[in-house]
C-alpha positions as YAML, in Angstrom:
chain: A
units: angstrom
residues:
- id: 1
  name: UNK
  ca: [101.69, 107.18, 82.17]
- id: 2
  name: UNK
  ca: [99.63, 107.81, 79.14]
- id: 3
  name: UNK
  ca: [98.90, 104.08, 78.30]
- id: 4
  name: UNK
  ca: [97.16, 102.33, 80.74]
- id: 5
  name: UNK
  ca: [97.17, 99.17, 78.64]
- id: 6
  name: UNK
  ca: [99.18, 95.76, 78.42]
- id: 7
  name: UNK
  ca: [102.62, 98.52, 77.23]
- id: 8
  name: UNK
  ca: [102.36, 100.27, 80.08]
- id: 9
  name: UNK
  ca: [102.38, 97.24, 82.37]
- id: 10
  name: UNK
  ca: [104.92, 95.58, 80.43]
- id: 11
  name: UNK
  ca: [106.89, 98.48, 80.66]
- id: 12
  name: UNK
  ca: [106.34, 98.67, 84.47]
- id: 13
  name: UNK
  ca: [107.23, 95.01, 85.32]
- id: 14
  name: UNK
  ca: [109.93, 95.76, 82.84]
- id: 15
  name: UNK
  ca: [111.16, 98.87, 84.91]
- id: 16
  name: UNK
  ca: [110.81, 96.91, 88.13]
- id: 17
  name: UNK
  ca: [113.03, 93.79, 86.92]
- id: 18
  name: UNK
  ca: [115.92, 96.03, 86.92]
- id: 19
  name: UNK
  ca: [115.29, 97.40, 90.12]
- id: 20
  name: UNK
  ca: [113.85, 95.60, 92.72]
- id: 21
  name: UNK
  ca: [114.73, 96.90, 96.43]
- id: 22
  name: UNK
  ca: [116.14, 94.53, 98.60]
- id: 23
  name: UNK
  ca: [114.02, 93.14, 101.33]
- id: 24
  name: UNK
  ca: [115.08, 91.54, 104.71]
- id: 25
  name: UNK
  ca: [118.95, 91.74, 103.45]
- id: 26
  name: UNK
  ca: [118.49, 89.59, 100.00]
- id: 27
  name: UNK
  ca: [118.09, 90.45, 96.78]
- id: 28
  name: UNK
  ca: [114.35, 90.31, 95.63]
- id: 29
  name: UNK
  ca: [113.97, 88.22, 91.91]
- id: 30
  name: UNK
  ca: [111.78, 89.42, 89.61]
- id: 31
  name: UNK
  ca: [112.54, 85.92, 87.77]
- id: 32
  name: UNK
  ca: [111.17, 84.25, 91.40]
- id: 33
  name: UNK
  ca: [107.93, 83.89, 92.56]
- id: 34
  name: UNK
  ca: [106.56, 85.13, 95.84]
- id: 35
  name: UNK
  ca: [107.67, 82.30, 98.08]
- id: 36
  name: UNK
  ca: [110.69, 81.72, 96.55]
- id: 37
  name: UNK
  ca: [111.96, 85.51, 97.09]
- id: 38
  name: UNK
  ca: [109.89, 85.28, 101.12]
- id: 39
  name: UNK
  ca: [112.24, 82.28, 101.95]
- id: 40
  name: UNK
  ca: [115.25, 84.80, 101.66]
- id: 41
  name: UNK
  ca: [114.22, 87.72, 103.29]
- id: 42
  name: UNK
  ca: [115.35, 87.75, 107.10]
- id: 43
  name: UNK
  ca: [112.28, 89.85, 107.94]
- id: 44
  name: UNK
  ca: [110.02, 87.65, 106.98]
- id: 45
  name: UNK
  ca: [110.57, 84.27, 108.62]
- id: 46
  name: UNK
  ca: [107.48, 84.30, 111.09]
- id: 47
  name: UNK
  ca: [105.58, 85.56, 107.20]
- id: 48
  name: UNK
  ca: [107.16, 82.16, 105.60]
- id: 49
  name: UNK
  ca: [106.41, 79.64, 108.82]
- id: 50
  name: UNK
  ca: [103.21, 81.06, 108.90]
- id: 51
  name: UNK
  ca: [102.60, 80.39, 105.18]
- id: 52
  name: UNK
  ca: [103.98, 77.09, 105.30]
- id: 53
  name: UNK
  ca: [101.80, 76.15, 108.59]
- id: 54
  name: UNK
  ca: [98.47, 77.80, 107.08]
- id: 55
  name: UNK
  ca: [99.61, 74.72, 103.95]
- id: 56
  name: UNK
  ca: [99.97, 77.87, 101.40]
- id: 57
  name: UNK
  ca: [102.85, 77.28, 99.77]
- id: 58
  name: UNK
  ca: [101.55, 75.80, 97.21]
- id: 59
  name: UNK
  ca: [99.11, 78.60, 96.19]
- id: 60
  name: UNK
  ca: [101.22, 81.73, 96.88]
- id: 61
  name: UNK
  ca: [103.75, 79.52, 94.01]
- id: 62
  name: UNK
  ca: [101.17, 79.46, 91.58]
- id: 63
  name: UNK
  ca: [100.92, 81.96, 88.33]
- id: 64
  name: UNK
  ca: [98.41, 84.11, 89.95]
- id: 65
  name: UNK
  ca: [99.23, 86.82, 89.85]
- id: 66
  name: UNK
  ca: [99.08, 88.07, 93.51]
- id: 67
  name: UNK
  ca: [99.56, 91.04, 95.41]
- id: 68
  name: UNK
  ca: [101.05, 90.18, 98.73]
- id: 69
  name: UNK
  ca: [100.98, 92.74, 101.78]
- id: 70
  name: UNK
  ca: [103.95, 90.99, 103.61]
- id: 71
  name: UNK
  ca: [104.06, 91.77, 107.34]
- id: 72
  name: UNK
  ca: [107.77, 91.87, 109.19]
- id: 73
  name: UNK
  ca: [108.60, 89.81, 111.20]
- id: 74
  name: UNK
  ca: [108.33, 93.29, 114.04]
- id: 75
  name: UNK
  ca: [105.23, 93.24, 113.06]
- id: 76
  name: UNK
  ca: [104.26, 89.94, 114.33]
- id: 77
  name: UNK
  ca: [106.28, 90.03, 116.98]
- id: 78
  name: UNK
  ca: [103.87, 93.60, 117.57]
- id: 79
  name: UNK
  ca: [100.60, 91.31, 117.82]
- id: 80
  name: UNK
  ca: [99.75, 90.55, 121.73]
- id: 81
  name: UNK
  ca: [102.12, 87.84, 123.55]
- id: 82
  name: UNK
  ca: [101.26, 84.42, 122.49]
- id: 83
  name: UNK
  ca: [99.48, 84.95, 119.26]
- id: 84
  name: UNK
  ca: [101.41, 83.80, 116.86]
- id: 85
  name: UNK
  ca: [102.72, 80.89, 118.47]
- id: 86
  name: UNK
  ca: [99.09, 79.91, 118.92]
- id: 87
  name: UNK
  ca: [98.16, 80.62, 115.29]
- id: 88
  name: UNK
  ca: [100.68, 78.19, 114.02]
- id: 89
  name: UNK
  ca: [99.39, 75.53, 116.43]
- id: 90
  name: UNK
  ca: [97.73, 72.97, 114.47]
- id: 91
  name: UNK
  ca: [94.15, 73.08, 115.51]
- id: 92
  name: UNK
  ca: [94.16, 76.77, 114.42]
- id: 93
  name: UNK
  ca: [95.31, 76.37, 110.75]
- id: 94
  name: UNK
  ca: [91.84, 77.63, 109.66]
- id: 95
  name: UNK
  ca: [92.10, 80.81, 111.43]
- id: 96
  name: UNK
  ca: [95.72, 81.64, 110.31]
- id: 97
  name: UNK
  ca: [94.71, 80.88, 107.12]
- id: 98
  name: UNK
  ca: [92.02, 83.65, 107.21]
- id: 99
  name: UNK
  ca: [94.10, 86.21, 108.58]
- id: 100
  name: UNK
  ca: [97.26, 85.21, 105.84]
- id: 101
  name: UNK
  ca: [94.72, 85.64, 102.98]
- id: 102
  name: UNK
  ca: [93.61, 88.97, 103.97]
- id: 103
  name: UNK
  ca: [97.24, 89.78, 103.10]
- id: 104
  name: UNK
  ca: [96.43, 88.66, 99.73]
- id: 105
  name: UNK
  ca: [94.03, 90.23, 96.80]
- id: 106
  name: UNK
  ca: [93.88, 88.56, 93.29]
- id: 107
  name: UNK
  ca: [95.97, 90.56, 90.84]
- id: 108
  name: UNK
  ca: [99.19, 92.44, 90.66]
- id: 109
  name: UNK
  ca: [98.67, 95.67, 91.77]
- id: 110
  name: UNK
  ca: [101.78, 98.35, 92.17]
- id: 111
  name: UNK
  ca: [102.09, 101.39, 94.49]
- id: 112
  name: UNK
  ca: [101.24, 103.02, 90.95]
- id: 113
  name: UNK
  ca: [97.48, 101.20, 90.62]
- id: 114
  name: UNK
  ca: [96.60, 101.55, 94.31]
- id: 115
  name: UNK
  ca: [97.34, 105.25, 93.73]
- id: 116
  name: UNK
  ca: [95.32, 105.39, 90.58]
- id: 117
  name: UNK
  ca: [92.87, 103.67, 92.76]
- id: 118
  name: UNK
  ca: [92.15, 105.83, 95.74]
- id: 119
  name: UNK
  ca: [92.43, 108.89, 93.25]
- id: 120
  name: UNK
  ca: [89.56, 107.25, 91.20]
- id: 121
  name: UNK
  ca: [87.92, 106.93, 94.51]
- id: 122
  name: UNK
  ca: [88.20, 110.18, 96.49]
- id: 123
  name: UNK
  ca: [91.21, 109.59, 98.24]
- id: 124
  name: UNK
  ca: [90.38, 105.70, 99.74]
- id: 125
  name: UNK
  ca: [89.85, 102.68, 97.52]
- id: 126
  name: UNK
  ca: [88.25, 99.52, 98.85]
- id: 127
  name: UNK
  ca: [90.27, 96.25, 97.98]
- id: 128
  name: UNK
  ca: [88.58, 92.80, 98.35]
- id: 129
  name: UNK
  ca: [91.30, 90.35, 99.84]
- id: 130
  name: UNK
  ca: [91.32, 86.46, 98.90]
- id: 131
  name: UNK
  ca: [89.79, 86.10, 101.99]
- id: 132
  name: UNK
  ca: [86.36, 87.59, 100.77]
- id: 133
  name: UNK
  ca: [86.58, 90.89, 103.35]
- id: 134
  name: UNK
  ca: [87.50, 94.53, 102.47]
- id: 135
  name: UNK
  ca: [91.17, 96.12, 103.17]
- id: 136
  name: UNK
  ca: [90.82, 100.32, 102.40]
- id: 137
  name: UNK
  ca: [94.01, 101.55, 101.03]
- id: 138
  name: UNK
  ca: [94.29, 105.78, 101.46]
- id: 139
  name: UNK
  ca: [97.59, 107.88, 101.49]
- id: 140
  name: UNK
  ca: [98.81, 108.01, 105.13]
- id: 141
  name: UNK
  ca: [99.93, 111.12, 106.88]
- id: 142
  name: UNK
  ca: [103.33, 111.16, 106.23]
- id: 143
  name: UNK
  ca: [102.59, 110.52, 102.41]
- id: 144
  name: UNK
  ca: [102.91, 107.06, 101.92]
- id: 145
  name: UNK
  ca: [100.34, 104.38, 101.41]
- id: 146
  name: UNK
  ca: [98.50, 102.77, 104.58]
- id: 147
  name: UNK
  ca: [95.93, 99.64, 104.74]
- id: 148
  name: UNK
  ca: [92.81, 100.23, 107.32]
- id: 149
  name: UNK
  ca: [91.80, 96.87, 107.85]
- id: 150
  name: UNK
  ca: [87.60, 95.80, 108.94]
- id: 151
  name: UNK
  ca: [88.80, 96.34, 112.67]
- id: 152
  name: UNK
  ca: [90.42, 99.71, 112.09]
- id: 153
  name: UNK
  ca: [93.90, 98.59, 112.37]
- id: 154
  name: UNK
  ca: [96.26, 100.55, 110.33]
- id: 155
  name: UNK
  ca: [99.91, 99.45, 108.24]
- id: 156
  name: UNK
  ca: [101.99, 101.66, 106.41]
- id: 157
  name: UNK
  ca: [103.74, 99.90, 103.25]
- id: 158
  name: UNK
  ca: [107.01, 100.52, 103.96]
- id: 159
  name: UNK
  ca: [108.81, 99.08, 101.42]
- id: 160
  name: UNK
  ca: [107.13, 99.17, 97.86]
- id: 161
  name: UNK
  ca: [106.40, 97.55, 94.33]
- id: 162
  name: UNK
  ca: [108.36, 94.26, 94.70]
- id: 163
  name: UNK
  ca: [107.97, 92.57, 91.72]
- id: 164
  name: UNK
  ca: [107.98, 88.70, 91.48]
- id: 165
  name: UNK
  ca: [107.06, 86.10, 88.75]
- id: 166
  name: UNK
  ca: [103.78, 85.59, 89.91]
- id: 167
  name: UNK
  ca: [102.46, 89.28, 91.62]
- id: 168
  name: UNK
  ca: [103.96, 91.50, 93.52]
- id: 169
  name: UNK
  ca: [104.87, 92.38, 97.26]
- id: 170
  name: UNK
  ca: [104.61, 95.17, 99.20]
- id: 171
  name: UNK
  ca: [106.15, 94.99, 102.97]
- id: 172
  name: UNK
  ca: [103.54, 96.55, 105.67]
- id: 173
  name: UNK
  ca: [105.09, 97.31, 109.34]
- id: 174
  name: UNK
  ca: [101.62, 95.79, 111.20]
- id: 175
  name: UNK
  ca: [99.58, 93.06, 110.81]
- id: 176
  name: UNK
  ca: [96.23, 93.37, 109.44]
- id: 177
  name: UNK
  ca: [93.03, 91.59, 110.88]
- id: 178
  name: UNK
  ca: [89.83, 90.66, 108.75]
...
């Protein structure tokens, strides 16, 4: 990419239109926005009650744009027994909002930027999540792309560059903890 102006990204969200993997078993609209696209993916239905409980619905449908780093639904169901049935409680709305946001960092941002990033960066680029704290993004071992969150929990993105209406998505097989 010679052009790293508004072409090139126009090009890019052009590219990904026509392609978008499929995620959880549905088709992924580039037309859609982020929640509209989450509500159809079967590996994601702990990601979408946990949206809807944290009340961020309504900002994850905005313009934004967003880049989302969607756990799985394996990935929840990774976190210690009883977690996430106690995050969506109610009373804990604040906390699960905390940890759903540090999924989340202002911008659209494709597998192609974050590697522009880290290689700006010496291999690791710091990314500062809605939530105000610091996600690192480095190549992982096996030559994909892997978050280290503050705690020194790792994800790989496993499935890359979904492009919505208002961001982006990229699906991450753990869940990351600010």
């Amino acid at each position: 990419m010679s052009d790293q102006g508004g072409s090139a990204v126009a090009s890019s969200a052009s590219a990904a239109n026509s392609a978008n993997p499929m995620v959880g078993g549905a088709a992924m609209y580039p037309t859609r926005n982020i929640v509209e696209n989450a509500v159809n993916s079967a590996d994601h239905t702990t990601l979408v009650a946990a949206v809807q409980a944290a009340g961020l619905v309504e900002t994850l449908s905005s313009p934004g744009p967003f880049t989302v780093f969607a756990p799985t639904n394996a990935a929840f169901d990774a976190l210690p027994e009883g977690t996430v049935a106690t995050l969506l409680q109610p009373e804990n709305k604040a906390t699960l909002t905390r940890i759903l946001t540090y999924h989340v960092v202002a911008g659209r941002m494709t597998a192609a930027d974050l590697a522009a990033k880290t290689r700006m960066t010496g291999g690791q680029a710091e990314l500062t999540t809605v939530a105000g704290a610091k996600l690192t993004v480095s190549q992982s071992p096996s030559g994909g792309w892997m978050l280290t969150d503050t705690k020194g929990g790792t994800a790989n993105i496993t499935i890359a560059d979904v492009m919505q209406s208002n961001g982006v998505i990229h699906e991450i097989d753990a869940v990351v903890m600010p």
